[in-house]
Coordinates of C-alpha atoms and ligand atoms in Angstrom, one line a residue:
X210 CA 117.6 119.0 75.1
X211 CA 116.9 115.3 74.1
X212 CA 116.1 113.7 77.3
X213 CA 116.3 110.2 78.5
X214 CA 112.8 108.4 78.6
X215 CA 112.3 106.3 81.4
X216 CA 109.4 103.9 83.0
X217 CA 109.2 102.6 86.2
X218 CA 107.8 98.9 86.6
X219 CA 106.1 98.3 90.1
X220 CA 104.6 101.3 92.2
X221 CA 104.6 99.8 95.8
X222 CA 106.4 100.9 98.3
X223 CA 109.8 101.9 97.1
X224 CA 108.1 103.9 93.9
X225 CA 109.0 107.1 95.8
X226 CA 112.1 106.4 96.0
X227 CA 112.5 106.2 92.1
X228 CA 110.0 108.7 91.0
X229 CA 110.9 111.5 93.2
X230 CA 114.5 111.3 91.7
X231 CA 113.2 110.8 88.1
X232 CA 111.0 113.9 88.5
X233 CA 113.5 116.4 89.1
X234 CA 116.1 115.4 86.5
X235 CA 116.2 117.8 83.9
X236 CA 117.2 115.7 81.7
X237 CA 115.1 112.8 82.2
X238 CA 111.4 112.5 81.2
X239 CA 109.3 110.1 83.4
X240 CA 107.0 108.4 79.9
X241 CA 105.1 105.9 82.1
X242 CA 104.3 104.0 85.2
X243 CA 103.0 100.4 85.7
X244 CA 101.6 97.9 88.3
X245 CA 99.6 95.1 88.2
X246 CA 97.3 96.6 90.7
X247 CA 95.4 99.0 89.0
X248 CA 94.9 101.3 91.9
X249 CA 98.7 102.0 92.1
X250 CA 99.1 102.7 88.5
X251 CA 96.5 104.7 88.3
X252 CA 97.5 106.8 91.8
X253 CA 101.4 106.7 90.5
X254 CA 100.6 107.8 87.2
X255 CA 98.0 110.8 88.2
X256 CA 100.8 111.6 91.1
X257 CA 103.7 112.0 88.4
X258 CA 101.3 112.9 85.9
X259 CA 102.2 110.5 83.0
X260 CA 100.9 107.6 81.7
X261 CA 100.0 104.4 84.0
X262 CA 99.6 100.4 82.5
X263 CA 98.9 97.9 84.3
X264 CA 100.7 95.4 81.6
X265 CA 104.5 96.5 81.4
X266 CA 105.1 95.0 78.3
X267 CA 101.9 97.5 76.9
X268 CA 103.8 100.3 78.4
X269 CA 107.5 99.4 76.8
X270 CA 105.3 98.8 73.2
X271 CA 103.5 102.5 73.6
X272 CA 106.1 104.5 75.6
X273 CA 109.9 103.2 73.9
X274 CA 111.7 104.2 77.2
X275 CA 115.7 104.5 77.3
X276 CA 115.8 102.8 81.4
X277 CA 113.3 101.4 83.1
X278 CA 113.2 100.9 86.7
X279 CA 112.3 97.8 88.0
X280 CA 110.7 97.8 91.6
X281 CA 109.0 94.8 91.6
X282 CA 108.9 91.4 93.7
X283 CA 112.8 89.6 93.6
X284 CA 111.7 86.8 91.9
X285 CA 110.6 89.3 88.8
X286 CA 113.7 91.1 88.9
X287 CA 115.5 89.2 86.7
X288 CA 112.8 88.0 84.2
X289 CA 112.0 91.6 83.6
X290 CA 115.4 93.1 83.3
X291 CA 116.2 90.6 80.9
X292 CA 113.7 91.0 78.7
X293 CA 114.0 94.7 79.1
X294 CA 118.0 94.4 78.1
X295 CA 116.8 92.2 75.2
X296 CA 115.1 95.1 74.0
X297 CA 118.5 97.7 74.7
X298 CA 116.7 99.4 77.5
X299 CA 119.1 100.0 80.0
X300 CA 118.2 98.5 83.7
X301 CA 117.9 100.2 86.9
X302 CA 117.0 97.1 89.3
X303 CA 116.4 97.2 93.2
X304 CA 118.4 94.9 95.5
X305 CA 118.7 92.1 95.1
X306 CA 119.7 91.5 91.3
X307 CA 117.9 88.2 92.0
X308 CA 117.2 85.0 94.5
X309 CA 119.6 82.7 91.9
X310 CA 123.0 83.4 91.5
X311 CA 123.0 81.8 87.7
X312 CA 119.9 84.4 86.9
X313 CA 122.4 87.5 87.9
X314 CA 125.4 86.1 85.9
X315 CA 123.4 85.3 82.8
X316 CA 121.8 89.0 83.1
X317 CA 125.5 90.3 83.0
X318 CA 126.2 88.8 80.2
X319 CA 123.4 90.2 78.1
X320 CA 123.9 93.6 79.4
X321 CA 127.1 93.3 77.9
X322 CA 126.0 91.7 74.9
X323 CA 123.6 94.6 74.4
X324 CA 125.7 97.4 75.3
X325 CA 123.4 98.5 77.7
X326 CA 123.8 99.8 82.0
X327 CA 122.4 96.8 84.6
X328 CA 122.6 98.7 87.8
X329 CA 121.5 97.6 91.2
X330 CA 120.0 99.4 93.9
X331 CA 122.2 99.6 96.9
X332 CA 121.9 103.1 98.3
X333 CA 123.7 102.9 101.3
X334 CA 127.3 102.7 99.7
X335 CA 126.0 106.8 99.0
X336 CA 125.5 108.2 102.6
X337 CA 128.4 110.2 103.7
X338 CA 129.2 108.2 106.2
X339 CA 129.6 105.6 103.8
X340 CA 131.9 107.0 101.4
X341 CA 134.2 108.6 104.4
X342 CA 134.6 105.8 105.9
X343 CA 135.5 103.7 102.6
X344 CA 138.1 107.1 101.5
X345 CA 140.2 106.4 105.0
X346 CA 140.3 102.4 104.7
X347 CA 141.8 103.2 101.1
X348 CA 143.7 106.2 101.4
X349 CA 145.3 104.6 104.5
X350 CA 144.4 106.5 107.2
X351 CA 142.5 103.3 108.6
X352 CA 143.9 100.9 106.5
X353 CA 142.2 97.5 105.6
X354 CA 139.8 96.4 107.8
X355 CA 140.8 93.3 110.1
X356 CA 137.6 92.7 112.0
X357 CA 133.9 93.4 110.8
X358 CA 130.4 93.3 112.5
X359 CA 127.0 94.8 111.9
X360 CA 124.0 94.2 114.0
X361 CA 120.2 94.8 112.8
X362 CA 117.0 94.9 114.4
X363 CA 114.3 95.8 113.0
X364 CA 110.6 95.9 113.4
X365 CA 108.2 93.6 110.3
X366 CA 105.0 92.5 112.2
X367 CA 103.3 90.4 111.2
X368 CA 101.4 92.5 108.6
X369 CA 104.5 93.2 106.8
X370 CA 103.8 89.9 105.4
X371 CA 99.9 89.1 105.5
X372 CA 99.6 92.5 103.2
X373 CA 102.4 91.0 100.8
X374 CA 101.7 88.4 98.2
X375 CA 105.2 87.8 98.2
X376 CA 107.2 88.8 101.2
X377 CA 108.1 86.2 103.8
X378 CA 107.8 83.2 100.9
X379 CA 110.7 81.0 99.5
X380 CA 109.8 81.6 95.7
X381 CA 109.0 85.1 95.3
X382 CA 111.3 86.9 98.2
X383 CA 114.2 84.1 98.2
X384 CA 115.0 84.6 102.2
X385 CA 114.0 86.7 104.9
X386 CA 115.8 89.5 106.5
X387 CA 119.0 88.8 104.9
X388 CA 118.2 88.9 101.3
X389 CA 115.8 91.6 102.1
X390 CA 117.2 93.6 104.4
X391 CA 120.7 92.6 106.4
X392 CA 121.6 93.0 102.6
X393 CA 122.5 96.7 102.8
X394 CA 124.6 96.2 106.4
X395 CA 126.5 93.4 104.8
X396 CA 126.9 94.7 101.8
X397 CA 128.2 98.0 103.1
X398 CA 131.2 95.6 105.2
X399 CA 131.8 93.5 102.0
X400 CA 132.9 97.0 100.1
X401 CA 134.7 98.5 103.1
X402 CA 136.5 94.8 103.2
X403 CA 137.2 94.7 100.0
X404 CA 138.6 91.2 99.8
X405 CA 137.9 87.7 98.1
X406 CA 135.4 85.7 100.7
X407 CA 136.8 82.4 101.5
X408 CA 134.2 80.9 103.6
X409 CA 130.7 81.9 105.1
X410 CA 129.2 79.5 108.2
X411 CA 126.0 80.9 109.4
X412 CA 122.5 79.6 110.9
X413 CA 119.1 81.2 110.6
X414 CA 115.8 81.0 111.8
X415 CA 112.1 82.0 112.2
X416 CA 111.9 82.5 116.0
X417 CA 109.2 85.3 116.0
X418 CA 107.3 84.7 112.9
X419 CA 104.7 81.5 112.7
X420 CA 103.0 83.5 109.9
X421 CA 105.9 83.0 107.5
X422 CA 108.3 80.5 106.3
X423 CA 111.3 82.2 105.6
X424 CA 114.3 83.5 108.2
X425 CA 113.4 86.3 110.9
X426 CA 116.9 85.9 112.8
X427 CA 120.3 85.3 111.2
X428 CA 123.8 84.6 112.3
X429 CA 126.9 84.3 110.7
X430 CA 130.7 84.3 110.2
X431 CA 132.5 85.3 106.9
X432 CA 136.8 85.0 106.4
X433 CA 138.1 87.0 103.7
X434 CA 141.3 86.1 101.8
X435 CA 143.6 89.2 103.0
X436 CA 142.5 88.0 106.5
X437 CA 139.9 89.9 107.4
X438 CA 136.6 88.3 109.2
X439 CA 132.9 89.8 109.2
X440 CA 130.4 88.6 111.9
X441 CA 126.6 89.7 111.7
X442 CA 123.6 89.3 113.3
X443 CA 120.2 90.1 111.8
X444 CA 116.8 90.4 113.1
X445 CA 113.6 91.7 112.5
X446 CA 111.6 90.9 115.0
X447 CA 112.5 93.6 117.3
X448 CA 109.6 96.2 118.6
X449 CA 111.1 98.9 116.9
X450 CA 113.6 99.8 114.1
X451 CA 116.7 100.7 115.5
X452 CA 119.4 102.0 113.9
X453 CA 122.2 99.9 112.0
X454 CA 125.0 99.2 113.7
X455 CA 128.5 98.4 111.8
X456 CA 131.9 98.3 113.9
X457 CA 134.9 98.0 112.0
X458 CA 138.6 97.7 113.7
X459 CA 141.5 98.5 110.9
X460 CA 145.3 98.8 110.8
X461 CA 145.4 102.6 111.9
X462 CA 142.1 102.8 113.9
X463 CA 138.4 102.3 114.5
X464 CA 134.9 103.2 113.0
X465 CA 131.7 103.0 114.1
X466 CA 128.9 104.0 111.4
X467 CA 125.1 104.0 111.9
X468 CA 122.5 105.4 109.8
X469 CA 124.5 108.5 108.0
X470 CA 127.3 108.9 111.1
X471 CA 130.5 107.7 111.6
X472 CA 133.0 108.5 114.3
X473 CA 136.3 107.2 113.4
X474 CA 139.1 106.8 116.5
X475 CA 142.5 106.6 114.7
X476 CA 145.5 105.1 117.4
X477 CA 147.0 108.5 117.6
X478 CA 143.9 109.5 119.5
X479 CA 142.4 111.5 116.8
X480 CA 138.4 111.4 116.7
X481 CA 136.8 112.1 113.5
X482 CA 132.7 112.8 113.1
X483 CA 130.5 112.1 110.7
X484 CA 127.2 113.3 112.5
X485 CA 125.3 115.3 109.4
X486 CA 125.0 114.3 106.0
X487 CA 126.4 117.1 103.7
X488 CA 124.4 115.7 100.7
X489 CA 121.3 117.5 99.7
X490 CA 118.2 115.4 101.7
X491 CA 115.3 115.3 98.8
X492 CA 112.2 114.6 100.4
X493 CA 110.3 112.0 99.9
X494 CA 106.7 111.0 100.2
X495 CA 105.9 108.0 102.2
X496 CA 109.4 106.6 103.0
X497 CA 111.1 104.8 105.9
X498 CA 114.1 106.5 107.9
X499 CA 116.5 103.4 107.9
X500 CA 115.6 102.7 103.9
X501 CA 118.2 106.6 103.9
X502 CA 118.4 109.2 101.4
X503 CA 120.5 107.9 98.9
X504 CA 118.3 106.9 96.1
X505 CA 119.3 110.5 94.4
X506 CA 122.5 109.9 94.2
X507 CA 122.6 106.3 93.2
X508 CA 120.0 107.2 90.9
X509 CA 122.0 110.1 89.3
X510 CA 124.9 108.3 89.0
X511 CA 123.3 105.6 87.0
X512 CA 122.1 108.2 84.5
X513 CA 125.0 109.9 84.0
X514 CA 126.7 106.1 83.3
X515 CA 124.2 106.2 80.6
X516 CA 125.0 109.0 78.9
X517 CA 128.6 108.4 79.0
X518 CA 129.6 110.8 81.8
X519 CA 130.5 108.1 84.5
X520 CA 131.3 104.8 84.6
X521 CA 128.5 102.8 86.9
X522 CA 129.5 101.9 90.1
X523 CA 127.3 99.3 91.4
X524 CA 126.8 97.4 88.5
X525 CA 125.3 93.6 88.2
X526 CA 128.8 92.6 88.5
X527 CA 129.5 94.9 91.9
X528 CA 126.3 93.3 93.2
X529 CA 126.8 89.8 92.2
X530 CA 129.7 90.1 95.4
X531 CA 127.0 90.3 97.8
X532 CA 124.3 87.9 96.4
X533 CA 127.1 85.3 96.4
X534 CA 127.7 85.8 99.9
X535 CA 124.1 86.4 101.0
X536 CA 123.2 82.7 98.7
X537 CA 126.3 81.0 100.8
X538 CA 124.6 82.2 104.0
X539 CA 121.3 80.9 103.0
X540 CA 123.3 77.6 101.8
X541 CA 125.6 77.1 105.0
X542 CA 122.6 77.4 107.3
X543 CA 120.4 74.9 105.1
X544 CA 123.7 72.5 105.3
X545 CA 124.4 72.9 108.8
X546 CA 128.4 73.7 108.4
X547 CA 130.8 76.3 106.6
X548 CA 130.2 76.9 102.7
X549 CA 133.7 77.6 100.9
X550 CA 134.5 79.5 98.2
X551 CA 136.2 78.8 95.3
X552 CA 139.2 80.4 95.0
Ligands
NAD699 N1 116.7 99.9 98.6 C1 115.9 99.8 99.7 O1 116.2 100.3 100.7 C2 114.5 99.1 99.5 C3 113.5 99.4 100.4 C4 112.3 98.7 100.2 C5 112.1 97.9 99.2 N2 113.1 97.7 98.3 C6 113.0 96.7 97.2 O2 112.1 97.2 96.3 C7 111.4 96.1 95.6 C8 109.9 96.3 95.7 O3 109.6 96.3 97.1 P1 108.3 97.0 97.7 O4 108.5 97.0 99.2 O5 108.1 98.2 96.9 O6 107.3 95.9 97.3 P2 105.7 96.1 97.0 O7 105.1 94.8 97.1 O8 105.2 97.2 97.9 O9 105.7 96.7 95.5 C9 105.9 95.8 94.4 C10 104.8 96.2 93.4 O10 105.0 95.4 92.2 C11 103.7 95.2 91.6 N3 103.8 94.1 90.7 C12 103.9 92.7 90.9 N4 104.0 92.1 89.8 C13 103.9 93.0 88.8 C14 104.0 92.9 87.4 N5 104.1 91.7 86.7 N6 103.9 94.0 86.6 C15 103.8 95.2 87.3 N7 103.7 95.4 88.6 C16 103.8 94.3 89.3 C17 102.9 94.9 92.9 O11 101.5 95.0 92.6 C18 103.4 95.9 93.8 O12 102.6 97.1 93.8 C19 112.0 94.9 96.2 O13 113.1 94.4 95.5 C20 112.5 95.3 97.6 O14 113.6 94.5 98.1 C21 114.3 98.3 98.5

């Protein structure tokens, strides 16, 4: 069998996620590993046993992957997926595509240009929960959603971002705990809405966090053109990490969802529950309960989109709907008053 050769670009935390998935594809062949820090390479490379670099570009020269994963900082995520797609490697990126909108659409472009996959990392759309809910909005048994919220808190002391050279900075993470995390919550409403946005008003804030300069807490109010509205609060200054919470009220009924479960309350009094995921659990080494399960499957999918099986489901274009919304946030609470969309 002629398997896929892939690299993965940054071995920090989320490596696991990526590698662990790679690694028991039979068709897939994990050719090298690569991180700055030498250390990581060397301990990512030696776990997977393949090659480690600590200069990507060395490693793409040497290895001639297919995909390459990119887990690195946001503010590298497009740099290096571009010049990856330049080079008609197919793109597996973590969330977010990027901290500017214009980076994102210019990256979709090429990947089109090139005839290569850009996916995006956003796992959650993959927990059963997820999907069951989003199969009664659109076969009808719930209908569209009218009313949205989620609520986060989570727990990022302050060492979350004094052992980061890049979390909790303007440049290199973009935001706080929207871009980085509220991200997944309000990205998981935006697909269960599926509408147009028409308008975001939202304020943040550092209220718990003198040791960075970007948002901690986060409030906000999004209309959608069918009507329906999405309110969210974020935190993640909280002393532990608590589950996500997203309520959703519909034409036919109700649904609560939080981590992989879901109880749905249709008007007719029927309950449906979502309390155990049916989708094989991999284990992973090292990961966080509230980051989920999902990778696999997200993963998968994306392979099989490049070998023509599927056709990829969250691609740059599925996740550009969020980063607009998630930049309008950031740009409504900098202005002090709604941001609008064009329409
Ligand atoms: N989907 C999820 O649930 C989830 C969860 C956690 C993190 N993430 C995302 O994963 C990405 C990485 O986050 P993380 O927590 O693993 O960060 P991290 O800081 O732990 O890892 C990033 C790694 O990239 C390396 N790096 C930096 N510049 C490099 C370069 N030029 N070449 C090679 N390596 C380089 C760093 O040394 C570091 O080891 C981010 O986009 C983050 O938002 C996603």
């Amino acid at each position: 069998m002629n398997k896929l050769r892939t690299c993965i670009i940054g071995c920090g935390n989320i490596f696991t996620m990526h590698a662990t998935p790679v690694l028991s594809f039979e068709d897939v062949e994990l050719v090298g590993v690569c991180d700055i820090k030498a250390d990581r390479a060397e301990a990512a490379g030696k776990r997977c046993n393949t090659a480690f670099y600590t200069d990507y570009r060395k490693m793409i020269a040497e290895t001639h992957p297919d995909v390459v994963h990119v887990c690195l900082p946001h503010y590298l995520h497009p740099i290096v997926s571009r010049e990856m797609m330049e080079q008609g490697i197919h793109v597996l990126c973590e969330k977010p595509a990027s901290i500017r909108l214009e980076d994102t659409i210019s990256n979709i472009e090429l990947a089109k240009k090139q005839g290569v996959q850009y996916g995006i990392i956003f796992q959650c759309r993959y927990n059963t929960a997820s999907k069951l809910v989003k199969q009664y909005i659109e076969d009808g048994t719930l209908g569209k959603v009218i009313s949205a919220r989620s609520v986060l808190t989570w727990c990022k002391p302050d060492t979350y971002y004094s052992l980061s050279d890049w979390k909790g900075t303007w440049d290199k993470e973009g935001g706080g705990v929207v871009i980085d995390q509220a991200i997944h919550s309000m990205d998981l409403v935006n697909w269960f809405i599926g509408a147009n946005p028409v308008s975001v008003y939202a304020h943040l804030d550092n209220r718990g966090h003198e040791i960075m300069e970007v948002d901690d807490s986060a409030e906000g109010y999004i209309k959608y053109d069918n009507g329906a509205t999405y309110g969210f609060w974020a935190m993640n200054n909280y002393g532990c990490d608590e589950p996500i919470e997203i309520r959703l009220l519909c034409e036919h009924g109700k649904a609560v969802l939080s981590y992989d479960e879901a109880i749905i309350t249709l008007d007719d009094g029927t309950v449906i529950r979502r309390d155990q995921s049916t989708v094989d659990q991999m284990e992973y080494e090292n990961s966080k309960k509230y980051w989920g399960s999902q990778h696999v499957t997200q993963i998968r999918q994306f392979y099989n989109s490049v070998l023509g099986k599927e056709t990829l489901e969250i691609s740059g274009e599925e996740a550009l709907k969020i980063q607009k919304i998630v930049c309008a946030v950031y740009e409504s609470s900098r202005q002090g008053k709604p941001v609008l969309f064009e329409q």
